[in-house]
Each structure stands twice: as C-alpha cells, then as structure tokens.
PDB file of C-alpha atoms in Angstrom:
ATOM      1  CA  UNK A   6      93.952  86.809 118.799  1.00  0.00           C
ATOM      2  CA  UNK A   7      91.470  84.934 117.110  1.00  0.00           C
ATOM      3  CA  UNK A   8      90.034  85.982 113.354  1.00  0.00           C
ATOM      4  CA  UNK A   9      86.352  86.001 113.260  1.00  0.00           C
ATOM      5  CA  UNK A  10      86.135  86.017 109.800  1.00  0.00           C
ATOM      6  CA  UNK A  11      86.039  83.142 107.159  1.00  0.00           C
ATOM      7  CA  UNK A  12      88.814  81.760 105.476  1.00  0.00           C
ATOM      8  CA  UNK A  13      87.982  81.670 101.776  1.00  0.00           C
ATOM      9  CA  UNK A  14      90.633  79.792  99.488  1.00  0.00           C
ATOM     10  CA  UNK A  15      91.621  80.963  96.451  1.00  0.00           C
ATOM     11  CA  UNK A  16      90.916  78.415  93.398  1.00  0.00           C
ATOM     12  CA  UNK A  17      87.144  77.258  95.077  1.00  0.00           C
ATOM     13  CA  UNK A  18      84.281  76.997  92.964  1.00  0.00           C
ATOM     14  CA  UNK A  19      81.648  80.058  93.326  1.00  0.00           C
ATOM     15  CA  UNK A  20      79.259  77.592  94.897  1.00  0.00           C
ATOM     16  CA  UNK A  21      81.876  76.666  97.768  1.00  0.00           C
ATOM     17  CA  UNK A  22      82.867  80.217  97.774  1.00  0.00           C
ATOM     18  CA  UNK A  23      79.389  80.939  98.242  1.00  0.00           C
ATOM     19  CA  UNK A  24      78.648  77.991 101.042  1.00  0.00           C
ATOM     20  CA  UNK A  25      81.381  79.516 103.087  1.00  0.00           C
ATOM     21  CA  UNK A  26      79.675  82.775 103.324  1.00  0.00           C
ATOM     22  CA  UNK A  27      76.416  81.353 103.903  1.00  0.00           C
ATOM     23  CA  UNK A  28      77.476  79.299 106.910  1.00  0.00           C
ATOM     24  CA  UNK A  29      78.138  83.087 108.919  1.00  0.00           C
ATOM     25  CA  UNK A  30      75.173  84.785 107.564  1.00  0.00           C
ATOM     26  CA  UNK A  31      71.941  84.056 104.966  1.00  0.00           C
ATOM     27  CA  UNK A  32      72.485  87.979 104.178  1.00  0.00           C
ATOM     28  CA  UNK A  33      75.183  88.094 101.326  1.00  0.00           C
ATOM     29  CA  UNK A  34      75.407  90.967  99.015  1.00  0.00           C
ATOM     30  CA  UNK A  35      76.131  90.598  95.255  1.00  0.00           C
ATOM     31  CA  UNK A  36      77.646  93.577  93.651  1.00  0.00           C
ATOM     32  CA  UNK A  37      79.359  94.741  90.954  1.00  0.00           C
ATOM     33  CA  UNK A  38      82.525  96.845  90.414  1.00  0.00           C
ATOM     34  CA  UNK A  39      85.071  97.945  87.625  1.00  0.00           C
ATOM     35  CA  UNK A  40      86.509  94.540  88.797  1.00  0.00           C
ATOM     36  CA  UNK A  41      83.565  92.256  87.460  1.00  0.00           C
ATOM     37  CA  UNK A  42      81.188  90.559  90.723  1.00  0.00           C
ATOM     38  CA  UNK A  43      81.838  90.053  93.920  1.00  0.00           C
ATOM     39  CA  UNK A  44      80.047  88.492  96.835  1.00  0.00           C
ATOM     40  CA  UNK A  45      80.293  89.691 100.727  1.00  0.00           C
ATOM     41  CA  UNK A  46      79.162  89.592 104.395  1.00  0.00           C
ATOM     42  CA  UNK A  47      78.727  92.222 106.694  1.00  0.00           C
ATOM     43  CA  UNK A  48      78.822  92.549 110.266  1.00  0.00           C
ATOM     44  CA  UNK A  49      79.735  95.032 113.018  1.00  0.00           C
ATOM     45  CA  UNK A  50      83.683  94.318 113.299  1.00  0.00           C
ATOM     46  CA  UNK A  51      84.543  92.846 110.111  1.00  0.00           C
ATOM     47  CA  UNK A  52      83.261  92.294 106.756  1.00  0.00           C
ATOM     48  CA  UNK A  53      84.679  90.092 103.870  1.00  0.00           C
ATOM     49  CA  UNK A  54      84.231  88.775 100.855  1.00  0.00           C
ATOM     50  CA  UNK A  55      85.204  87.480  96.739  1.00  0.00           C
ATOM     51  CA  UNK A  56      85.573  88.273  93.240  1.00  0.00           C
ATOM     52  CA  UNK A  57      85.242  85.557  90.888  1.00  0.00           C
ATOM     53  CA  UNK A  58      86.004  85.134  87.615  1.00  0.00           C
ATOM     54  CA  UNK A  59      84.288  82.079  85.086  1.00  0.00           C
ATOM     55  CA  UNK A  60      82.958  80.526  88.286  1.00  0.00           C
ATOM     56  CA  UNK A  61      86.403  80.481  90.343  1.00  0.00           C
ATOM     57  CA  UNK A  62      86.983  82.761  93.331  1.00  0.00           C
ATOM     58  CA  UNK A  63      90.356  84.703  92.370  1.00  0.00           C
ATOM     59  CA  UNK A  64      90.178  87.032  94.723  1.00  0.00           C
ATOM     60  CA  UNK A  65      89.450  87.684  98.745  1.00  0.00           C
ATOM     61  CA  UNK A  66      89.181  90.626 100.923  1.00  0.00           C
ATOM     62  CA  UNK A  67      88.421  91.463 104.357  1.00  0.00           C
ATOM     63  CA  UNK A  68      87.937  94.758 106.422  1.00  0.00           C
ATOM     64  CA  UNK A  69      88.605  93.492 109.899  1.00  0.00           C
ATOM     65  CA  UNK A  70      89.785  96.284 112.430  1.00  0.00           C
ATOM     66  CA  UNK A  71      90.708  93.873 115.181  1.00  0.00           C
ATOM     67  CA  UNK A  72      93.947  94.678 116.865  1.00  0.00           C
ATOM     68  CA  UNK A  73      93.674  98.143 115.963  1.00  0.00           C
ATOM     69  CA  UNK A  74      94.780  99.310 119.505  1.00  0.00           C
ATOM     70  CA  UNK A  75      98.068  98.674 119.396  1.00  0.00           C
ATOM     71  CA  UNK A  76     100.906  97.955 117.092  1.00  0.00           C
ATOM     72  CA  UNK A  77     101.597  94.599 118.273  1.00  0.00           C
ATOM     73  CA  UNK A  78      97.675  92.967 117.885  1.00  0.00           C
ATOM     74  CA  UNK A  79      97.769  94.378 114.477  1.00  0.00           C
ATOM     75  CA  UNK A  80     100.807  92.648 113.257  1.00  0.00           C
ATOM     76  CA  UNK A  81      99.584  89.233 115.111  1.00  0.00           C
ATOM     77  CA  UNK A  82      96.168  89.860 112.461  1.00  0.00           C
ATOM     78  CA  UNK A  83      98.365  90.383 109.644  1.00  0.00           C
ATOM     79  CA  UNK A  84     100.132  87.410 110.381  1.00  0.00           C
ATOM     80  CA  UNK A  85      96.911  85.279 111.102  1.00  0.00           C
ATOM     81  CA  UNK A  86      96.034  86.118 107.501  1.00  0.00           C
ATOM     82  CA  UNK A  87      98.828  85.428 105.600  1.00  0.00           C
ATOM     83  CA  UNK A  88      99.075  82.063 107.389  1.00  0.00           C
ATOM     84  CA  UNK A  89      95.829  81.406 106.010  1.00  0.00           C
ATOM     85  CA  UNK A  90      97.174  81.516 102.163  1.00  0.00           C
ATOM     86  CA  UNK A  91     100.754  80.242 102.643  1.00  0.00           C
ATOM     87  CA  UNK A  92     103.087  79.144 105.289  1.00  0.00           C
ATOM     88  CA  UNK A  93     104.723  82.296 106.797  1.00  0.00           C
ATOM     89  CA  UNK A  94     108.322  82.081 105.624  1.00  0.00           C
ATOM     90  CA  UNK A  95     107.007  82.000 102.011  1.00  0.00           C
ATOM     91  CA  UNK A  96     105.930  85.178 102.190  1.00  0.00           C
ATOM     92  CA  UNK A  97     108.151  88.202 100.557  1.00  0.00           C
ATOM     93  CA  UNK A  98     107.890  91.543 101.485  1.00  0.00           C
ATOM     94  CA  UNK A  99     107.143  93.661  97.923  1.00  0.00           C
ATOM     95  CA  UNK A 100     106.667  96.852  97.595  1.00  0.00           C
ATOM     96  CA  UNK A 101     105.451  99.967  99.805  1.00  0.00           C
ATOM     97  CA  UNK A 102     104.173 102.669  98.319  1.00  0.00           C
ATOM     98  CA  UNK A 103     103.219 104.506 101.437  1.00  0.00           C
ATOM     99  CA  UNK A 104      99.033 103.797 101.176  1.00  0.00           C
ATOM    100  CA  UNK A 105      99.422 100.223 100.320  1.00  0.00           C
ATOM    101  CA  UNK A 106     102.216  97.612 101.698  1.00  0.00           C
ATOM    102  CA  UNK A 107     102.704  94.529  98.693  1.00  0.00           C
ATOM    103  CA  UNK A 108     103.695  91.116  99.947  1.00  0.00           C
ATOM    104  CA  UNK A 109     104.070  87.540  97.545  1.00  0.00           C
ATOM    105  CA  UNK A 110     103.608  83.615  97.966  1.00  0.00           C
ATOM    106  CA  UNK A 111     105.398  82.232  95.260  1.00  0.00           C
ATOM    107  CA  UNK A 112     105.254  78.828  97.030  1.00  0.00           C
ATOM    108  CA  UNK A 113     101.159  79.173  97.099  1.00  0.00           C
ATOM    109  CA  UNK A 114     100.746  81.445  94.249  1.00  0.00           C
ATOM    110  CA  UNK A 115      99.086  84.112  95.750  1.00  0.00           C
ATOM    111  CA  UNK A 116      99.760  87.566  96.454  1.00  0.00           C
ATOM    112  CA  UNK A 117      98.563  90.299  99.272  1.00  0.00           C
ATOM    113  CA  UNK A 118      97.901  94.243  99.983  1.00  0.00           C
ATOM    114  CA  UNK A 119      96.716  95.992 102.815  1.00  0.00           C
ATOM    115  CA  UNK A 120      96.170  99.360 103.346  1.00  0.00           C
ATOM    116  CA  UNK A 121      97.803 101.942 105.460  1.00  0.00           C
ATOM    117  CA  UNK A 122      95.924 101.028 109.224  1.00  0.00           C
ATOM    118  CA  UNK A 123      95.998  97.988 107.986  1.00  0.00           C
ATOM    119  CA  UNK A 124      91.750  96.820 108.817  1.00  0.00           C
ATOM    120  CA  UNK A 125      91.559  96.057 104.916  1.00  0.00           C
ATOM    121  CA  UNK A 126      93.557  93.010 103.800  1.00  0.00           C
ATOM    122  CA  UNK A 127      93.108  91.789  99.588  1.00  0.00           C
ATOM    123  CA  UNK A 128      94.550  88.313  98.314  1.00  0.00           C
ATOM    124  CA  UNK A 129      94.735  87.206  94.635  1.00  0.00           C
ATOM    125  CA  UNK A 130      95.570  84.633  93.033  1.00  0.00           C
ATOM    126  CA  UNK A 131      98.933  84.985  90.547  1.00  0.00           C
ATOM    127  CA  UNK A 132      98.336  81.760  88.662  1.00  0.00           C
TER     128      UNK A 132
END
C-alpha cells in the first residue's frame, strides 16, 4: 500500500508547512477551532492537514480510509504512518480507551491517536 497523502513534519515552519500542501492542491482551507488555526486539503479518499502554533506546525492529521476492507491493509496504513514520525520500534503502545487507541515516540518526540476504524490518524508534537 502506498499513502497518497503528504507527509508533514512536525517542527516545520508554517510557510514549509504550507508549501507542502500547496504542491497537492492550490485549494487549502484555513480554519479555526477551539484548538487555534489549522490549514488542510481535501480530496475524494483522503484529506489532511496542521495546526500551528507561533508559526510552527505542532500538529498533523489525516482522514485517509485506505485499507478499510480488511483488517490487514488497515494495519499496513497505520504502520505507513507511524514510520513517517519515528522508526517503528520506537513506538509504545499507550492507552485505549475504546474510541481512541494512544501510541508514543519518545525517541522522536511525538505522539499519535486514531480513532476507532481507524481512517483518522492525529500526531503532535510532545516537546
């Protein structure tokens, strides 16, 4: 499986944040939440996008249902993310709450959720 989407890193300026965005589509949406701004992209299969804070992104998110089908394509995503924000074996399982599955990179300082069918996967920066 391949990830359409982006990678964003954690720790980029806005402008870079906003560059990487810009090279899949001139159609970005600035909005706001109870979290401050964020940026995204939209498209058919996937969306993502980033919350920044005094000019650094500090967060990412992406709503990607690929794999969906079956148990095994999902987990290959999941694993395609994280490898994007740490090398695997740094990652720690955390907590489960039964809606949202916790996992941390102390190694690269970041830490993930994703929701129960597992299409909507957050990273944020701990540092």
């Amino acid at each position: 499986m391949q990830l359409e989407s982006p990678h964003i890193p954690l720790g980029i300026s806005l402008d870079e944040g906003l560059k990487i965005l810009e090279s899949f589509s001139s159609e970005i949406e600035k909005c706001t939440d109870k979290e401050g701004e964020f940026y995204k992209i939209v498209f058919d299969n996937w969306e993502c996008g980033f919350y920044e804070r005094n000019g650094i992104v500090t967060s990412t998110w992406y709503n990607d249902s690929a794999g969906r089908e079956t148990e095994e394509g999902i987990n290959s995503k999941v694993n395609r993310y994280l490898n994007r924000y740490g090398e695997i074996n740094d990652w720690e399982a955390g907590i489960n709450n039964g809606w949202i599955q916790f996992f941390i990179n102390h190694t690269s300082g970041v830490n993930m959720a994703y929701g129960l069918h597992k299409d909507v996967i957050r990273f944020n920066s701990i540092r």
